[in-house]
Amino acid sequence: MADEKTLPEEEQVATPDAAPSVVYDDAAEEAKFMAARKAQIEEDRQKPFDPNAILEVRHLRKCFPLKKTMTGKVTQELIAVDDVSFKLMPGETLGIVGESGCGKTTMGRAILKLHQPTSGQIIFDGKDITDYKSAQMREIRKQMQIIFQDPYSSLPPRSTVGGILSEPVEVHNIVPKAQVKDYVLELMDKCGLRDYYYERYPHEFSGGQRQRICIARALSVNPKLVVCDEPVSALDVSIQAQIINLLKKLQQDMNLTYIFISHDLSVVKFISDKIGVMYLGAMMEYGNKKDIFENPLHPYTKALFSAIPHPDPSVKMQRIALQGDIPSPANPPKGCRFHTRCPYAKEICKHVTPNYKEYEEGHFAACHLLDEE
């Protein structure tokens, strides 16, 4: 075997040293990010409210205490919703999607102040209701309603349908007392409920009929905004279509604005005008339906969309499989929340929290990879 030849020392080509890797100081990066966030919150707080918007949410945050000292100081908390912002116009539907535990329902309840927000602003119909007390919220309750996920547990079993629907009408003085029954019967007809259901009890109905009762109850006070908290997830597929069509028809007839929370992307695509994608309490991407579905920016959004089944079995799907489970909101990862499962994560993603910013008109996302393109 021939000896290997080597070049003379003066003719050898020097190999450049590898570029030194960037060393991140997690504490310093976190302090830098929090300072920038605080400055942004203060700047946004000074901005005037949009007179055309029915709802503005600015830097909404909701935390639940897990551990306290004897003096009541919180030492550990669960961050259910973290720095969520968006704007909604009258008559629009905002679809909120994400895995179970990402904070969708908590966000919806915080907007309605069923959970008191930890911080942020909620501007409804031109009024900042963030710090409203119970007495002040009483008038606002007529204009903001919710349809709960479970139609079985959300209806009182000892009240008739007539009693369930009449109570909010009477409490809020929607119509004179003598007209309450006629008003309720008309509302039942709009929601596809027969007149003779008026004297029946919830246990006598199927899931789809119960959900219609829940919809009628939410609409009984003529609201402007309705939070639909996974209203079809507990129903059969055929019944889901009926409920979705009913919601769209009622929206057109009554000029309603919806926040539609769901994990079913096909349903969200059908009913929504805007879409927000949440992961571990934070908004990963937000924009118009067309922009989100035709040009998803965030890797998490792309992974969700790749899981949508195609009706044609001959179409080969390119599934993006995410590894691992969603981390605990009580101990979220440093940097980008999604980096522990992201197939494209880089070193910066593990240490530096990405800024949530606008990449196209009305299309927002939070991802370091987008800044490199």
mmCIF file of N, CA, C and O in Angstrom, residues 158-215:
data_model
loop_
_atom_site.group_PDB
_atom_site.id
_atom_site.type_symbol
_atom_site.label_atom_id
_atom_site.label_comp_id
_atom_site.label_asym_id
_atom_site.label_seq_id
_atom_site.Cartn_x
_atom_site.Cartn_y
_atom_site.Cartn_z
ATOM 1 N N ARG A 158 -83.460 20.824 37.157
ATOM 2 C CA ARG A 158 -84.775 20.943 37.785
ATOM 3 C C ARG A 158 -85.617 22.081 37.211
ATOM 4 O O ARG A 158 -86.704 22.369 37.728
ATOM 5 N N SER A 159 -85.130 22.724 36.184
ATOM 6 C CA SER A 159 -85.891 23.803 35.539
ATOM 7 C C SER A 159 -86.360 23.352 34.169
ATOM 8 O O SER A 159 -85.656 22.609 33.473
ATOM 9 N N THR A 160 -87.528 23.800 33.771
ATOM 10 C CA THR A 160 -88.013 23.513 32.423
ATOM 11 C C THR A 160 -87.300 24.417 31.427
ATOM 12 O O THR A 160 -86.634 25.386 31.807
ATOM 13 N N VAL A 161 -87.447 24.088 30.153
ATOM 14 C CA VAL A 161 -86.847 24.929 29.114
ATOM 15 C C VAL A 161 -87.398 26.348 29.204
ATOM 16 O O VAL A 161 -86.654 27.328 29.102
ATOM 17 N N GLY A 162 -88.695 26.462 29.433
ATOM 18 C CA GLY A 162 -89.302 27.789 29.570
ATOM 19 C C GLY A 162 -88.704 28.564 30.720
ATOM 20 O O GLY A 162 -88.417 29.766 30.603
ATOM 21 N N GLY A 163 -88.476 27.884 31.857
ATOM 22 C CA GLY A 163 -87.887 28.554 33.011
ATOM 23 C C GLY A 163 -86.446 28.958 32.768
ATOM 24 O O GLY A 163 -86.013 30.047 33.166
ATOM 25 N N ILE A 164 -85.687 28.080 32.099
ATOM 26 C CA ILE A 164 -84.279 28.368 31.806
ATOM 27 C C ILE A 164 -84.142 29.604 30.920
ATOM 28 O O ILE A 164 -83.278 30.462 31.148
ATOM 29 N N LEU A 165 -85.012 29.712 29.908
ATOM 30 C CA LEU A 165 -84.906 30.814 28.960
ATOM 31 C C LEU A 165 -85.576 32.087 29.473
ATOM 32 O O LEU A 165 -85.189 33.198 29.089
ATOM 33 N N SER A 166 -86.562 31.947 30.339
ATOM 34 C CA SER A 166 -87.275 33.127 30.848
ATOM 35 C C SER A 166 -86.479 33.873 31.907
ATOM 36 O O SER A 166 -86.577 35.104 32.008
ATOM 37 N N GLU A 167 -85.683 33.144 32.696
ATOM 38 C CA GLU A 167 -84.986 33.767 33.824
ATOM 39 C C GLU A 167 -84.088 34.934 33.413
ATOM 40 O O GLU A 167 -84.209 36.032 33.967
ATOM 41 N N PRO A 168 -83.161 34.777 32.448
ATOM 42 C CA PRO A 168 -82.325 35.926 32.072
ATOM 43 C C PRO A 168 -83.129 37.064 31.455
ATOM 44 O O PRO A 168 -82.765 38.238 31.618
ATOM 45 N N VAL A 169 -84.215 36.733 30.762
ATOM 46 C CA VAL A 169 -85.061 37.776 30.161
ATOM 47 C C VAL A 169 -85.696 38.629 31.249
ATOM 48 O O VAL A 169 -85.740 39.868 31.158
ATOM 49 N N GLU A 170 -86.153 37.971 32.309
ATOM 50 C CA GLU A 170 -86.786 38.701 33.412
ATOM 51 C C GLU A 170 -85.762 39.456 34.254
ATOM 52 O O GLU A 170 -85.996 40.606 34.655
ATOM 53 N N VAL A 171 -84.615 38.843 34.515
ATOM 54 C CA VAL A 171 -83.594 39.480 35.344
ATOM 55 C C VAL A 171 -83.089 40.767 34.708
ATOM 56 O O VAL A 171 -82.886 41.781 35.391
ATOM 57 N N HIS A 172 -82.915 40.753 33.404
ATOM 58 C CA HIS A 172 -82.364 41.924 32.709
ATOM 59 C C HIS A 172 -83.448 42.804 32.069
ATOM 60 O O HIS A 172 -83.115 43.739 31.326
ATOM 61 N N ASN A 173 -84.706 42.497 32.351
ATOM 62 C CA ASN A 173 -85.823 43.330 31.862
ATOM 63 C C ASN A 173 -85.754 43.549 30.351
ATOM 64 O O ASN A 173 -85.836 44.683 29.865
ATOM 65 N N ILE A 174 -85.593 42.457 29.625
ATOM 66 C CA ILE A 174 -85.485 42.559 28.169
ATOM 67 C C ILE A 174 -86.820 42.987 27.565
ATOM 68 O O ILE A 174 -86.864 43.832 26.654
ATOM 69 N N VAL A 175 -87.916 42.401 28.049
ATOM 70 C CA VAL A 175 -89.270 42.774 27.590
ATOM 71 C C VAL A 175 -90.160 42.858 28.822
ATOM 72 O O VAL A 175 -89.818 42.342 29.897
ATOM 73 N N PRO A 176 -91.332 43.517 28.713
ATOM 74 C CA PRO A 176 -92.279 43.540 29.837
ATOM 75 C C PRO A 176 -92.658 42.119 30.259
ATOM 76 O O PRO A 176 -92.665 41.185 29.443
ATOM 77 N N LYS A 177 -92.965 41.957 31.528
ATOM 78 C CA LYS A 177 -93.220 40.635 32.080
ATOM 79 C C LYS A 177 -94.337 39.888 31.353
ATOM 80 O O LYS A 177 -94.281 38.671 31.157
ATOM 81 N N ALA A 178 -95.342 40.616 30.905
ATOM 82 C CA ALA A 178 -96.466 39.975 30.224
ATOM 83 C C ALA A 178 -96.072 39.402 28.867
ATOM 84 O O ALA A 178 -96.774 38.538 28.327
ATOM 85 N N GLN A 179 -94.945 39.864 28.319
ATOM 86 C CA GLN A 179 -94.531 39.429 26.982
ATOM 87 C C GLN A 179 -93.407 38.389 27.011
ATOM 88 O O GLN A 179 -92.926 37.964 25.959
ATOM 89 N N VAL A 180 -93.001 37.996 28.212
ATOM 90 C CA VAL A 180 -91.836 37.109 28.332
ATOM 91 C C VAL A 180 -92.055 35.779 27.615
ATOM 92 O O VAL A 180 -91.202 35.323 26.843
ATOM 93 N N LYS A 181 -93.208 35.149 27.836
ATOM 94 C CA LYS A 181 -93.436 33.831 27.243
ATOM 95 C C LYS A 181 -93.448 33.912 25.715
ATOM 96 O O LYS A 181 -92.840 33.069 25.036
ATOM 97 N N ASP A 182 -94.136 34.904 25.166
ATOM 98 C CA ASP A 182 -94.162 35.053 23.708
ATOM 99 C C ASP A 182 -92.757 35.293 23.167
ATOM 100 O O ASP A 182 -92.386 34.771 22.099
ATOM 101 N N TYR A 183 -91.977 36.089 23.897
ATOM 102 C CA TYR A 183 -90.594 36.384 23.490
ATOM 103 C C TYR A 183 -89.756 35.098 23.479
ATOM 104 O O TYR A 183 -89.005 34.837 22.534
ATOM 105 N N VAL A 184 -89.925 34.285 24.522
ATOM 106 C CA VAL A 184 -89.165 33.040 24.627
ATOM 107 C C VAL A 184 -89.569 32.053 23.535
ATOM 108 O O VAL A 184 -88.722 31.389 22.931
ATOM 109 N N LEU A 185 -90.849 31.953 23.264
ATOM 110 C CA LEU A 185 -91.323 31.038 22.210
ATOM 111 C C LEU A 185 -90.782 31.454 20.839
ATOM 112 O O LEU A 185 -90.425 30.601 20.013
ATOM 113 N N GLU A 186 -90.732 32.737 20.602
ATOM 114 C CA GLU A 186 -90.173 33.233 19.332
ATOM 115 C C GLU A 186 -88.685 32.907 19.243
ATOM 116 O O GLU A 186 -88.177 32.510 18.184
ATOM 117 N N LEU A 187 -87.985 33.056 20.353
ATOM 118 C CA LEU A 187 -86.554 32.735 20.396
ATOM 119 C C LEU A 187 -86.329 31.245 20.170
ATOM 120 O O LEU A 187 -85.406 30.840 19.442
ATOM 121 N N MET A 188 -87.160 30.421 20.774
ATOM 122 C CA MET A 188 -87.054 28.971 20.587
ATOM 123 C C MET A 188 -87.241 28.603 19.127
ATOM 124 O O MET A 188 -86.522 27.737 18.591
ATOM 125 N N ASP A 189 -88.162 29.250 18.466
ATOM 126 C CA ASP A 189 -88.403 28.981 17.046
ATOM 127 C C ASP A 189 -87.164 29.336 16.210
ATOM 128 O O ASP A 189 -86.793 28.601 15.284
ATOM 129 N N LYS A 190 -86.510 30.445 16.540
ATOM 130 C CA LYS A 190 -85.299 30.846 15.825
ATOM 131 C C LYS A 190 -84.192 29.807 15.975
ATOM 132 O O LYS A 190 -83.377 29.615 15.063
ATOM 133 N N CYS A 191 -84.161 29.140 17.119
ATOM 134 C CA CYS A 191 -83.107 28.174 17.412
ATOM 135 C C CYS A 191 -83.505 26.743 17.064
ATOM 136 O O CYS A 191 -82.799 25.790 17.427
ATOM 137 N N GLY A 192 -84.644 26.575 16.383
ATOM 138 C CA GLY A 192 -85.055 25.249 15.949
ATOM 139 C C GLY A 192 -85.670 24.398 17.031
ATOM 140 O O GLY A 192 -85.576 23.159 16.980
ATOM 141 N N LEU A 193 -86.293 25.013 18.030
ATOM 142 C CA LEU A 193 -86.932 24.290 19.126
ATOM 143 C C LEU A 193 -88.451 24.401 19.004
ATOM 144 O O LEU A 193 -88.976 25.491 18.739
ATOM 145 N N ARG A 194 -89.154 23.303 19.205
ATOM 146 C CA ARG A 194 -90.611 23.282 19.097
ATOM 147 C C ARG A 194 -91.259 23.968 20.300
ATOM 148 O O ARG A 194 -90.701 23.983 21.397
ATOM 149 N N ASP A 195 -92.463 24.489 20.099
ATOM 150 C CA ASP A 195 -93.166 25.200 21.183
ATOM 151 C C ASP A 195 -93.420 24.303 22.390
ATOM 152 O O ASP A 195 -93.322 24.753 23.538
ATOM 153 N N TYR A 196 -93.726 23.018 22.136
ATOM 154 C CA TYR A 196 -94.083 22.153 23.253
ATOM 155 C C TYR A 196 -92.871 21.744 24.103
ATOM 156 O O TYR A 196 -93.010 21.109 25.146
ATOM 157 N N TYR A 197 -91.665 22.120 23.669
ATOM 158 C CA TYR A 197 -90.487 21.907 24.500
ATOM 159 C C TYR A 197 -90.487 22.830 25.720
ATOM 160 O O TYR A 197 -89.742 22.601 26.672
ATOM 161 N N TYR A 198 -91.314 23.842 25.689
ATOM 162 C CA TYR A 198 -91.331 24.877 26.731
ATOM 163 C C TYR A 198 -91.523 24.275 28.123
ATOM 164 O O TYR A 198 -90.928 24.748 29.105
ATOM 165 N N GLU A 199 -92.346 23.236 28.235
ATOM 166 C CA GLU A 199 -92.664 22.637 29.539
ATOM 167 C C GLU A 199 -91.817 21.405 29.850
ATOM 168 O O GLU A 199 -92.016 20.750 30.868
ATOM 169 N N ARG A 200 -90.853 21.092 28.995
ATOM 170 C CA ARG A 200 -90.038 19.902 29.212
ATOM 171 C C ARG A 200 -88.751 20.228 29.974
ATOM 172 O O ARG A 200 -88.326 21.381 30.045
ATOM 173 N N TYR A 201 -88.120 19.156 30.471
ATOM 174 C CA TYR A 201 -86.890 19.291 31.259
ATOM 175 C C TYR A 201 -85.682 18.853 30.429
ATOM 176 O O TYR A 201 -85.814 18.077 29.474
ATOM 177 N N PRO A 202 -84.486 19.347 30.790
ATOM 178 C CA PRO A 202 -83.296 19.041 29.981
ATOM 179 C C PRO A 202 -83.019 17.559 29.765
ATOM 180 O O PRO A 202 -82.538 17.175 28.687
ATOM 181 N N HIS A 203 -83.322 16.706 30.762
ATOM 182 C CA HIS A 203 -82.993 15.290 30.606
ATOM 183 C C HIS A 203 -83.830 14.600 29.528
ATOM 184 O O HIS A 203 -83.530 13.479 29.125
ATOM 185 N N GLU A 204 -84.857 15.278 29.026
ATOM 186 C CA GLU A 204 -85.724 14.702 28.002
ATOM 187 C C GLU A 204 -85.201 14.950 26.587
ATOM 188 O O GLU A 204 -85.834 14.536 25.613
ATOM 189 N N PHE A 205 -84.044 15.608 26.467
ATOM 190 C CA PHE A 205 -83.549 16.005 25.152
ATOM 191 C C PHE A 205 -82.218 15.327 24.827
ATOM 192 O O PHE A 205 -81.478 14.906 25.711
ATOM 193 N N SER A 206 -81.937 15.269 23.534
ATOM 194 C CA SER A 206 -80.649 14.761 23.060
ATOM 195 C C SER A 206 -79.591 15.859 23.207
ATOM 196 O O SER A 206 -79.889 17.012 23.535
ATOM 197 N N GLY A 207 -78.319 15.490 22.927
ATOM 198 C CA GLY A 207 -77.238 16.461 23.037
ATOM 199 C C GLY A 207 -77.405 17.649 22.113
ATOM 200 O O GLY A 207 -77.178 18.797 22.500
ATOM 201 N N GLY A 208 -77.808 17.399 20.868
ATOM 202 C CA GLY A 208 -77.997 18.491 19.922
ATOM 203 C C GLY A 208 -79.109 19.430 20.334
ATOM 204 O O GLY A 208 -78.992 20.656 20.206
ATOM 205 N N GLN A 209 -80.217 18.875 20.840
ATOM 206 C CA GLN A 209 -81.327 19.715 21.300
ATOM 207 C C GLN A 209 -80.923 20.524 22.522
ATOM 208 O O GLN A 209 -81.288 21.691 22.651
ATOM 209 N N ARG A 210 -80.165 19.912 23.421
ATOM 210 C CA ARG A 210 -79.700 20.653 24.600
ATOM 211 C C ARG A 210 -78.799 21.809 24.194
ATOM 212 O O ARG A 210 -78.863 22.891 24.783
ATOM 213 N N GLN A 211 -77.941 21.580 23.192
ATOM 214 C CA GLN A 211 -77.069 22.664 22.768
ATOM 215 C C GLN A 211 -77.867 23.795 22.130
ATOM 216 O O GLN A 211 -77.507 24.973 22.272
ATOM 217 N N ARG A 212 -78.949 23.472 21.463
ATOM 218 C CA ARG A 212 -79.833 24.516 20.934
ATOM 219 C C ARG A 212 -80.453 25.332 22.069
ATOM 220 O O ARG A 212 -80.624 26.551 21.959
ATOM 221 N N ILE A 213 -80.789 24.655 23.164
ATOM 222 C CA ILE A 213 -81.322 25.356 24.336
ATOM 223 C C ILE A 213 -80.254 26.290 24.916
ATOM 224 O O ILE A 213 -80.544 27.437 25.288
ATOM 225 N N CYS A 214 -79.016 25.804 24.981
ATOM 226 C CA CYS A 214 -77.913 26.632 25.475
ATOM 227 C C CYS A 214 -77.700 27.860 24.580
ATOM 228 O O CYS A 214 -77.431 28.961 25.078
ATOM 229 N N ILE A 215 -77.808 27.671 23.269
ATOM 230 C CA ILE A 215 -77.671 28.791 22.337
ATOM 231 C C ILE A 215 -78.796 29.791 22.549
ATOM 232 O O ILE A 215 -78.575 31.015 22.596
#
